[in-house]
Structure formats: structure tokens, C-alpha cells
Coordinates of C-alpha atoms in Angstrom, one line a residue:
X82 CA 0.0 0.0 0.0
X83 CA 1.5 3.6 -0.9
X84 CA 0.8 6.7 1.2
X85 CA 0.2 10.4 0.0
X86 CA 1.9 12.6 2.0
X87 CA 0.8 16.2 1.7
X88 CA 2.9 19.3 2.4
X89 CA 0.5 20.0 5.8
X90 CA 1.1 16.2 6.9
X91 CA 4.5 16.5 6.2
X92 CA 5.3 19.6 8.3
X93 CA 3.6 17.7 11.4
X94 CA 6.1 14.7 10.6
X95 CA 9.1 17.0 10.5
X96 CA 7.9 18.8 13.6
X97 CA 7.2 15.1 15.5
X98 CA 11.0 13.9 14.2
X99 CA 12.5 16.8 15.3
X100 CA 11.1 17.0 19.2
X101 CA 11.4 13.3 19.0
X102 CA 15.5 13.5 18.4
X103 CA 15.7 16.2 21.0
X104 CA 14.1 14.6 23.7
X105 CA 16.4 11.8 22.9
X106 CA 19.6 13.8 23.0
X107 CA 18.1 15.6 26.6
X108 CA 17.9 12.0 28.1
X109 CA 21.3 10.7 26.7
X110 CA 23.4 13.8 28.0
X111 CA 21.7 13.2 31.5
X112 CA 22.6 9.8 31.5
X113 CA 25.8 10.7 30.6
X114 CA 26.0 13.1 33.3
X115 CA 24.7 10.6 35.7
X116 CA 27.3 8.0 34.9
X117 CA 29.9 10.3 35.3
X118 CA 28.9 10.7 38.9
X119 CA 28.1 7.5 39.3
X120 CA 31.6 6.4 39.0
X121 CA 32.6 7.6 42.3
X122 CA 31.2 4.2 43.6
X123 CA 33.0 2.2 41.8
X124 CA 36.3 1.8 44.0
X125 CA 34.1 0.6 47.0
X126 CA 32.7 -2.6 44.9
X127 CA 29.1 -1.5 45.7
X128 CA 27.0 -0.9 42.8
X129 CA 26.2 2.8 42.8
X130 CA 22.1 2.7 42.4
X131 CA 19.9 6.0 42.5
X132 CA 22.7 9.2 43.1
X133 CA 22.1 11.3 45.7
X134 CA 21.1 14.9 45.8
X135 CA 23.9 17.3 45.5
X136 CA 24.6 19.6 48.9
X137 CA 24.4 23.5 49.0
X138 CA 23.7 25.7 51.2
X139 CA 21.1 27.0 49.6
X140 CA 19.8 24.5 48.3
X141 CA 15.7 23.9 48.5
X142 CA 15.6 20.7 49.0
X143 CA 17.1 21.6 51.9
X144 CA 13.9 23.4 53.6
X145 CA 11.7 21.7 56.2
X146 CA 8.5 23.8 56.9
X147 CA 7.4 23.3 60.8
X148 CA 4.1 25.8 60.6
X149 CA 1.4 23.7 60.5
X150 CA 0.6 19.6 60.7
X151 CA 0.0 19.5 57.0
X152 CA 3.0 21.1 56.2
X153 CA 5.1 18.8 58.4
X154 CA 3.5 16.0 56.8
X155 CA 4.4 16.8 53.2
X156 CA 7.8 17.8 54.3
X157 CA 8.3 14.4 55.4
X158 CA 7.0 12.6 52.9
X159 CA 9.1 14.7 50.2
X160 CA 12.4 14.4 52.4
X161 CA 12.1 10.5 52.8
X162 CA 11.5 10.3 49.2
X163 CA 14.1 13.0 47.8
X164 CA 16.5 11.7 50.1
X165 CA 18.8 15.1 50.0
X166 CA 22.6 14.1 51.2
X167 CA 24.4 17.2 53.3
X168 CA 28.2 17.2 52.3
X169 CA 27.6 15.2 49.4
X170 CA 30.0 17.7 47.6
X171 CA 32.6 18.2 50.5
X172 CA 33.5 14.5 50.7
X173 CA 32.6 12.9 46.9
X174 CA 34.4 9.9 48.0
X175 CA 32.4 6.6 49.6
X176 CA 31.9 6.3 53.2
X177 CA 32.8 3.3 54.8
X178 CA 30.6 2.8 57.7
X179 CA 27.2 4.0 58.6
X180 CA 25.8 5.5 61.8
X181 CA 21.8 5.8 62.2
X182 CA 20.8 7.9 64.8
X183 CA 17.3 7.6 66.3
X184 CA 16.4 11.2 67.3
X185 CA 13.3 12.4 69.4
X186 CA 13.1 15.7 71.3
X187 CA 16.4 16.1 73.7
X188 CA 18.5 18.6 71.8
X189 CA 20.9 19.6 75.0
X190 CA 21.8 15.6 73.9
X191 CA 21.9 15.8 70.3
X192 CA 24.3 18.8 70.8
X193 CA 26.9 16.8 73.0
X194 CA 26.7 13.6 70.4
X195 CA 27.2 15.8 67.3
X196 CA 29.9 17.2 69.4
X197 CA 31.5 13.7 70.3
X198 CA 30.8 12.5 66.6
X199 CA 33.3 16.0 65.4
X200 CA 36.0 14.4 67.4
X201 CA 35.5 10.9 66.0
X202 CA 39.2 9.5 64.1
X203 CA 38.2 9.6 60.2
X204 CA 34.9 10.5 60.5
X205 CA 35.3 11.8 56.8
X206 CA 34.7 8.3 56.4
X207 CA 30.8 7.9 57.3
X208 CA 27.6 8.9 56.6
X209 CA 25.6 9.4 59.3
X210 CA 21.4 9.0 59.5
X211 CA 19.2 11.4 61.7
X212 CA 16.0 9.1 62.2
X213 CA 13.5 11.8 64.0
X214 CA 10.1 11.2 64.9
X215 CA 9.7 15.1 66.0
X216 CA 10.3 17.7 64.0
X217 CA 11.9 21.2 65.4
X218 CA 13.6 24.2 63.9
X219 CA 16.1 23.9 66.6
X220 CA 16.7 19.9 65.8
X221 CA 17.5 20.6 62.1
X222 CA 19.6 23.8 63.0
X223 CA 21.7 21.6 64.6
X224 CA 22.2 19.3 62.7
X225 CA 22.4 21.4 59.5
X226 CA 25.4 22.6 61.2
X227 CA 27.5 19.3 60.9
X228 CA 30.3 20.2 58.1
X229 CA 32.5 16.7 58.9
X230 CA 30.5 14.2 57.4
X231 CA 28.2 13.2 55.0
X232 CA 24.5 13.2 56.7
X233 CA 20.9 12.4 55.8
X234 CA 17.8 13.0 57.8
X235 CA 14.9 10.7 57.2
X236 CA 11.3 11.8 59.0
X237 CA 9.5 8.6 60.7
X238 CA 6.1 9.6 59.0
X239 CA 3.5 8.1 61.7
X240 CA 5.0 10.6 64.6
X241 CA 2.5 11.2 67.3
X242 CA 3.3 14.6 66.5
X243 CA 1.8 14.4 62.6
X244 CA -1.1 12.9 64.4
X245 CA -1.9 14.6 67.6
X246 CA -5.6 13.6 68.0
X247 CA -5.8 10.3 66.5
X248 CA -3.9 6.9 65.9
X249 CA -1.3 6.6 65.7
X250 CA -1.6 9.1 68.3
X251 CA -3.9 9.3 71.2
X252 CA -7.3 9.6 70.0
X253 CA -9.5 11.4 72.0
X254 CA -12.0 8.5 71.7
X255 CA -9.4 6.0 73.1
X256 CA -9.9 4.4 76.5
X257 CA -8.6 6.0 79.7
X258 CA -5.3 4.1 80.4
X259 CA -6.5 2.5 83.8
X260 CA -9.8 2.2 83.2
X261 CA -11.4 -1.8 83.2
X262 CA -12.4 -3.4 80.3
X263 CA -16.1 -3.7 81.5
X264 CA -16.4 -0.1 82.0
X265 CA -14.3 0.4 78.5
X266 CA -17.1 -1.8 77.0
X267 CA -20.0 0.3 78.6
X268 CA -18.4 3.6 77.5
X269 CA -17.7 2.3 73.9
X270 CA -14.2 4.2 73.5
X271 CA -12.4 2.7 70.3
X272 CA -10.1 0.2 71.9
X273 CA -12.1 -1.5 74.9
X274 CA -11.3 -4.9 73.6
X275 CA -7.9 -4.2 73.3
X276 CA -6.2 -3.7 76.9
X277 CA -2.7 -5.4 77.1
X278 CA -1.3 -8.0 79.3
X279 CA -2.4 -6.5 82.7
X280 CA -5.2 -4.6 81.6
X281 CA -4.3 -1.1 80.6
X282 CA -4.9 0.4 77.6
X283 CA -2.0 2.1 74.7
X284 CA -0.6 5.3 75.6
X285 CA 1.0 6.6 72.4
X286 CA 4.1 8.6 73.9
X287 CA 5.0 5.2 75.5
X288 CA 4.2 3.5 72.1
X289 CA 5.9 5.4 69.4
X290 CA 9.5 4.4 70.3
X291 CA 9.0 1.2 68.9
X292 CA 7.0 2.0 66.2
X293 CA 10.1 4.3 65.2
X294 CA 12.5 1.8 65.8
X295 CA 11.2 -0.9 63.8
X296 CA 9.9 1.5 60.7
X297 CA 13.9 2.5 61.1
X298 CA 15.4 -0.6 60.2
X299 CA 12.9 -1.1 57.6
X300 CA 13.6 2.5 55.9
X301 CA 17.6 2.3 56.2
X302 CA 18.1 -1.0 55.1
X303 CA 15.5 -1.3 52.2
X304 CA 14.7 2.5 51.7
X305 CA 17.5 4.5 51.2
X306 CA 18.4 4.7 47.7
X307 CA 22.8 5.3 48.7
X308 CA 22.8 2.3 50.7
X309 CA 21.5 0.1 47.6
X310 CA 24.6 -2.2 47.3
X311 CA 25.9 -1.7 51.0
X312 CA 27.2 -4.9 52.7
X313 CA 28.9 -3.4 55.5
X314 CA 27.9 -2.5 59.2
X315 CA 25.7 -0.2 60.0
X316 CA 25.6 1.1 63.6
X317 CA 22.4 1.7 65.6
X318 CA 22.5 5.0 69.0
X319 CA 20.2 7.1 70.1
X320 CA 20.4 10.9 70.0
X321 CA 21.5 10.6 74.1
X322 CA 25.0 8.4 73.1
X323 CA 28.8 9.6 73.5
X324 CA 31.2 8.8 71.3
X325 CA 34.9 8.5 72.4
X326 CA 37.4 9.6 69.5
X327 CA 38.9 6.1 68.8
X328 CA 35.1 4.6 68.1
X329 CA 35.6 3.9 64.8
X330 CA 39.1 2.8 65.2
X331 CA 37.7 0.2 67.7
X332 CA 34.9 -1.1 65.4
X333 CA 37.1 -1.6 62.5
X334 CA 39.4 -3.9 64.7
X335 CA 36.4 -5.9 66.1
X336 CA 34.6 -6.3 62.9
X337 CA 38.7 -8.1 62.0
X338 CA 38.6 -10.2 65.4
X339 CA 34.7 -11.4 64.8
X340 CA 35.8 -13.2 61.5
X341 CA 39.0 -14.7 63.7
X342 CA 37.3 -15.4 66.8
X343 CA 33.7 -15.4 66.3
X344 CA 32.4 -15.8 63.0
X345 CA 28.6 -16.9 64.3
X346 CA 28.6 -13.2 66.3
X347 CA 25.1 -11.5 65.2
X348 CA 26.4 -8.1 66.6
X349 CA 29.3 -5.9 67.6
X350 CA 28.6 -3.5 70.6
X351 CA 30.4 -0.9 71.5
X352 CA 28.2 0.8 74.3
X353 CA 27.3 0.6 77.3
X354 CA 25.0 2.4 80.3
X355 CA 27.8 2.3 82.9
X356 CA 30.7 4.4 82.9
X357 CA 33.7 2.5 82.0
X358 CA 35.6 1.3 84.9
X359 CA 39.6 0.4 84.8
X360 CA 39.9 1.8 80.9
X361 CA 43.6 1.0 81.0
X362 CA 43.0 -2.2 81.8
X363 CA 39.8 -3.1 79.9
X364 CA 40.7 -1.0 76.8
X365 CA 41.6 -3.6 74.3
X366 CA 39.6 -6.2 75.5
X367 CA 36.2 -7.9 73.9
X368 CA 33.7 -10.6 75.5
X369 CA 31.6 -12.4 73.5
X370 CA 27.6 -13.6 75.1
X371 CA 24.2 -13.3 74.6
X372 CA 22.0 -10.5 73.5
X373 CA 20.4 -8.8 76.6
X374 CA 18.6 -5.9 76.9
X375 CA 19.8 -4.4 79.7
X376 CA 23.5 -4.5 78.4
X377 CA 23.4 -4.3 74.5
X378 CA 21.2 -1.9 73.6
X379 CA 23.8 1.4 73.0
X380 CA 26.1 1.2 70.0
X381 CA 24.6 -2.0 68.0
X382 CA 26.6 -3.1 65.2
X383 CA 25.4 -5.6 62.5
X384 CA 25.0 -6.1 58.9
X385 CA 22.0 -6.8 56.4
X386 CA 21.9 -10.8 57.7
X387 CA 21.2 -10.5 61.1
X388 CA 18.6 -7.6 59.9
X389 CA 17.0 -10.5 57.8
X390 CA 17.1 -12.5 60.9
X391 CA 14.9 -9.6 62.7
X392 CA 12.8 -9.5 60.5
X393 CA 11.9 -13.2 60.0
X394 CA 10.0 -12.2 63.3
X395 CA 8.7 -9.3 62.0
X396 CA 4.8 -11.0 62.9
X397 CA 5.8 -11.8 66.3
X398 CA 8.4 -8.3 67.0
X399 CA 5.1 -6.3 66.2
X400 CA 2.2 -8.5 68.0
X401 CA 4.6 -9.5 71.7
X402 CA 2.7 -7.5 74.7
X403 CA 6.2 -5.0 75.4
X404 CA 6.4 -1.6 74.6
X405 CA 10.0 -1.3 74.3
X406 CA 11.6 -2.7 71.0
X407 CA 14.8 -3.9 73.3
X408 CA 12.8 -6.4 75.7
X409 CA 10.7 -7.2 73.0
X410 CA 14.1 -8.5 70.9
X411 CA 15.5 -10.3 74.2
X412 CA 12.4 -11.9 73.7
X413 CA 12.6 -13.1 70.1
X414 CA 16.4 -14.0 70.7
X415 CA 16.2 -18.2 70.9
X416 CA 12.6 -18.3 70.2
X417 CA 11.6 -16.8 66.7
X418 CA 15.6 -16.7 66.2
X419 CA 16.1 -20.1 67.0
X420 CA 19.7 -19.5 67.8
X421 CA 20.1 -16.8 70.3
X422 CA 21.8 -13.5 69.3
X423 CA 25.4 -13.9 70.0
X424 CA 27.3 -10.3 70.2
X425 CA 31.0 -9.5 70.7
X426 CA 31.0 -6.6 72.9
X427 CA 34.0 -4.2 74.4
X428 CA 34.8 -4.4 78.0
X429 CA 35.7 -0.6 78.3
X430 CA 32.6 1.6 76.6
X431 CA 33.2 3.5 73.3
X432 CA 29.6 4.7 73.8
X433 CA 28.2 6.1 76.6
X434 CA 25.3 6.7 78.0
X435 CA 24.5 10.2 78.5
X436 CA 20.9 10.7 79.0
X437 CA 19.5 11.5 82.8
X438 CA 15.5 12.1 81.6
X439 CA 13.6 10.4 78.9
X440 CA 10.9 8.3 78.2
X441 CA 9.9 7.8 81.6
X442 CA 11.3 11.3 83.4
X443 CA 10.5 14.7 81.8
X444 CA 11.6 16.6 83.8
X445 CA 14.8 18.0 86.0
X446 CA 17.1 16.6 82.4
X447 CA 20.5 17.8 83.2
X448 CA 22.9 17.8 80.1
X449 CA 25.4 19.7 81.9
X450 CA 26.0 16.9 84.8
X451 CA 26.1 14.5 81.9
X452 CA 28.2 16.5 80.5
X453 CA 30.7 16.4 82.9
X454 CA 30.5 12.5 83.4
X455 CA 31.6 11.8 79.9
X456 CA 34.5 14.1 80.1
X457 CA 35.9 12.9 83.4
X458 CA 36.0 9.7 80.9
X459 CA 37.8 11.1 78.5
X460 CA 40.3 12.3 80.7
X461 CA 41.2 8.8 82.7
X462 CA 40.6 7.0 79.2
X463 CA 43.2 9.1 76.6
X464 CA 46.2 7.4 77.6
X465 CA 44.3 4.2 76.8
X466 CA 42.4 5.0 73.3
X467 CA 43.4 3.5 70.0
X468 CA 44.4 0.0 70.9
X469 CA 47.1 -1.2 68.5
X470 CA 45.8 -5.4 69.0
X471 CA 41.8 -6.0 70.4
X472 CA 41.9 -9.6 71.9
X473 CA 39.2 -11.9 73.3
X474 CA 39.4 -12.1 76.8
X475 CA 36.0 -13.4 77.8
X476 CA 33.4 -16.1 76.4
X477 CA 30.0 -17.1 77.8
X478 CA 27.4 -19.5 75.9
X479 CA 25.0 -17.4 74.0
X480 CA 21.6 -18.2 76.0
X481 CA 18.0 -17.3 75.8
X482 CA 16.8 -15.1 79.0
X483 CA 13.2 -15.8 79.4
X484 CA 11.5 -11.8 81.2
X485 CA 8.4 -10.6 82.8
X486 CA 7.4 -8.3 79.7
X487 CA 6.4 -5.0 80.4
X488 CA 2.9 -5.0 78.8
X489 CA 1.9 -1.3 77.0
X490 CA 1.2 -2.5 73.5
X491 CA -2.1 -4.8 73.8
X492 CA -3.7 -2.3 70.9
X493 CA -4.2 -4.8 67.6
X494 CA -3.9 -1.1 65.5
X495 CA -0.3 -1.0 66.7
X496 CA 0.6 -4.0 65.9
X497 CA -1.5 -4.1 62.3
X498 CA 0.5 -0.8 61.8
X499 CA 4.2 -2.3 62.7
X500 CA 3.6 -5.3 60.7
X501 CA 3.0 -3.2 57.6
X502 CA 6.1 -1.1 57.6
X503 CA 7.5 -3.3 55.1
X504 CA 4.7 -2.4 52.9
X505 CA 4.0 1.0 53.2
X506 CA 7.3 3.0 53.5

């Protein structure tokens, strides 16, 4: 069949062909431009995936409007998503190690870990995650601040804060926290047949932290576009941690002694809630045990397969009758994980503990005592930082330590909500 083409018809044609080529040429020269950057991945082994976003100063990706609820919301939702790296242009090269810092509404705290992460040996070397589930001008001022490392901030998007009068915050239909479930059922509030183990109902300030620290591991590890390819550690803190100068020194020379010593180690921990006693004579030297929550909680090391190990539990983490997420993994450790969680931990703290209020005390905080508790440390510990040889001095049998769990998360809409994470990031 033969086609008449007519002078009208074959303007349009010409017109089509020619936006047609230059579209094409747009989209090459981009991907040009984005291999280009790409390659700065390369030397690591990891493949590069998405780039990041480029840092300025004045950048608007940058901005994070705190007027109003709605705004907040769509902030977060565009930050999670855009993903905008600070310092991406000061240090182009890869980082090595990741820290991820869950961050709520203690900046006194924040301040004095920033300030311990500026004296960190090589910190060049990391990228370091801001996890928040409140949202302050003050909190991001701070931390836009930080000119040592790379940093991202990601927004936990279901923050009692975005949702002041209903889940996941406290609804003003909920039940009363100690009222009985037979009055709950007379009054009809929304969660009467939902008390928890010893018969109180959700309170959501109690509630969010694990709901954060579970959405957390979800985000970082399958989430963020820069760590697509990662197969290194990645260390977990909260935003009331210390670090001494040699942390990273230290980690780097127990990640060599796990594969010596303790290949079947889930996780490295470098923290602890007591002020480290004896440094001189502690400094060098590891234990390995069992995961507890009382003692491994600050400074948790691991990679992506003991992640896939949490969350082969992910049903049970998010439906077991405890409010906090560190009982409630004590719990899973020899039961869902059929082989407890076996760390290799320091015997003299390169993370300390520095928070005196929290979850449980507002009030009377004092960062200044703190303060002063973690430099007394420094002082008696500088002789003794930067180990040249870490050795293993103690072992115990990695065991499963049945608790009394603490109740507080009954509420099937909390736990429908933390199963779904994986879903709906």
C-alpha cells in the first residue's frame, strides 16, 4: 500500500521527528552526566544505584517547613522520598561505615553527640542518619550545622506529632489508660477490647519508640536509595549516646577479630550504660555472650543478615505484649531466632550513656552533669584509646533469658500498623 503525503502532513512529521530526536539527546546527556557521577562508587565494589542529591547551602531541598501539621507532613513525605545528602560535595568519596541515629526531642543531647561525633578519628569516612520522629527548627539547625561528614535526615512519617488527635496518636475516643475493660465496653471508646497484658490500655508517647524503631530498620536497610549495594555495618544510637574519638578505630578492629574469633557473632557492641571502669585495663579487651537488653542496647553493630534475621520475626516483634523494641528482641532471641543472638561486645565503653531524663522522666534533664561525666571519661581513658591489637578475653554460651514483659502495647492497630512497615514506606 503507498501513502500520499501532503505538504501539511509532512510539516507535522518534521515537527514530530525533530522533538522526538531532541528529547532523545536531553535524556542521553543526562545519562551521561549521571554515569559520570556515578563512578565515584565504583572503587568501593558496591554498585552505585539511584545518586544522591547534590549539597548547597542554599539548596531547596534543603527546607523543612514546621508551621502547621499538613506542612510537616508533606515535608516528610518529600524528604524521605528525595533523600537530600548534606556534604555530598565536601567529601565525593564513599563512606565506609554507617551510623543511624534515632532522634526524638532532647536537643541539649543531640548537641553533645554531634559534638563527640566531630572528634570521631576519620569521620570523613561515614555517613551518618538522623532518624526523627519530632520535628523542630532547633533539631535541624543543629544538625544542619554538621560540616564533617556526610548526613541524611529521614522523618518517621507516623510521629504522634503528625497525628496529635488520632492513631497513631492518642485519639480522644481511646480508652482511659486504667480504666477496666467492662467499663471500657460500657463507654464504647475505640479500643475497649484491646487492653494489654495486665489490663491497661496504649498510651502513644510510651508506644511510638517502637514503632520508630522498627519503621527505622525497615527504611535504612530497604529504603535508602545510597545504601543500595551496601554490605557493611551499620551502627544503631540514640540521639542521648557519646562517642569517644577512637570509636571507629575500635569497630574496624572488632569487625577483624569477629571473623578470627567469632564468625557466628550477630552483633558488635560498643556501648554501654555504665561508665567505663579500669579503661587501661579493659581498653583492648572484647567478650563475646548473649544479646540482653539491659547491656546491649547502645552502640549495636550488624549487617543486612542479622537484619533478615529480625525481620523473620517481623509478625511476632510487632504483636509481643512490650512496649519497648529492646525487651521485646531479648524476647525473640532463641525463640523466633532459633539461635540466640550472640554479640562480641568491648569491655571498656566507646559509647556512653549520657541521658538522665527520657521516656519515663521529663523533667529535671541535666545535660550539663552529663556533661561532665563523659569528660571525666575522656580524661582517665586518653592514655588508653586507640588499641594497636583487640583480643578476646571473655566467652560465655550465647543463652535465651526468658523476662516478665512489660505490657503497654495490647492495641491490635499498633501492631497491624508495625507489621506493615514493610509495605508502606
Amino acid at each position: 500500500m503507498r501513502f500520499k503525503i501532503h505538504k501539511r502532513n509532512a510539516f507535522v512529521v518534521s515537527l514530530t521527528a525533530f522533538l522526538t530526536l531532541s528529547l532523545v539527546y536531553i535524556m542521553r546527556k543526562n545519562d551521561s552526566s549521571n554515569v559520570n557521577r556515578g563512578n565515584l562508587n565504583k572503587d568501593s565494589g558496591r554498585d552505585s544505584g539511584p545518586l544522591p542529591y547534590v549539597s548547597t547551602r542554599m539548596s531547596p531541598m534543603n527546607t523543612f517547613q514546621f508551621d502547621t501539621v499538613p506542612n510537616m507532613k508533606k515535608s516528610v513525605y518529600e524528604s524521605n522520598f528525595k533523600q537530600f545528602i548534606q556534604n555530598a560535595d565536601q567529601f565525593p568519596a564513599d563512606f565506609q561505615l554507617v551510623l543511624v541515629v534515632q532522634v526524638h526531642n532532647r536537643p541539649a543531647y543531640l548537641k553533645m553527640l554531634v559534638d563527640s561525633l566531630s572528634k570521631v578519628s576519620d569521620v570523613h569516612d561515614l555517613l551518618v542518619i538522623f532518624s526523627h520522629d519530632y520535628f523542630s527548627e532547633e533539631i535541624h539547625s543543629i544538625i544542619q550545622g554538621i560540616r564533617f561528614c556526610k548526613v541524611l535526615q529521614i522523618y518517621f512519617p507516623f510521629s504522634t506529632q503528625l497525628y496529635p488527635n488520632q492513631f497513631p496518636g492518642q485519639d480522644p475516643q481511646d480508652c482511659p489508660r486504667d480504666i477496666s475493660k467492662e467499663e471500657a465496653l460500657r463507654k464504647g471508646c475505640l479500643n475497649a477490647e484491646c487492653p494489654d497484658s495486665y489490663g491497661h490500655y496504649r498510651e502513644a508517647s510510651f508506644t511510638q519508640t517502637k514503632h520508630h524503631w522498627w519503621w527505622k530498620l525497615h527504611f535504612v536497610w530497604e529504603r535508602v536509595r545510597v545504601l543500595q549495594g551496601y554490605s557493611g555495618y551499620i551502627v544503631f544510637m540514640e540521639e542521648d549516646n557519646y562517642l569517644l574519638p577512637d570509636f571507629y578505630h575500635c569497630l574496624k578492629g572488632m569487625a577483624e577479630l569477629k571473623k578470627q574469633d567469632c564468625p557466628d557473632c550477630d552483633i558488635l557492641v560498643l556501648g554501654s550504660h555504665d561508665a567505663p571502669g579500669q579503661f587501661e585495663e579493659h581498653s583492648n579487651k572484647m567478650e563475646t555472650t548473649g544479646w540482653l537488653s539491659t547491656r546491649h542496647n547502645i552502640g549495636m553493630a550488624f549487617t543486612k543478615e542479622t537484619y533478615y534475621k529480625l525481620m523473620g520475626c517481623n509478625t511476632e516483634f510487632c504483636s509481643y505484649d512490650d512496649y519497648n523494641w529492646d525487651w521485646t528482641i531479648q524476647h525473640l532471641s532463641g525463640t523466633c531466632i532459633s539461635k540466640p543472638l550472640k554479640v562480641l561486645a568491648v569491655q571498656a565503653a566507646r559509647v556512653l550513656h549520657t541521658g538522665n531524663c527520657g521516656l519515663h522522666q521529663k523533667e529535671a534533664c541535666q545535660p550539663d552533669v552529663a556533661l561532665q561525666r563523659v569528660e571525666d571519661v575522656l580524661r582517665s581513658a586518653r592514655q588508653s584509646l586507640f588499641p594497636q591489637k583487640l583480643v578476646l578475653s571473655r566467652q560465655e554460651a550465647a543463652e535465651h533469658k526468658a523476662h516478665v514483659k512489660n505490657g503497654g502495647w495490647g492495641d491490635i492497630r499498633d501492631h497491624a500498623l508495625c507489621k506493615n512497615y514493610g509495605k508502606i514506606l
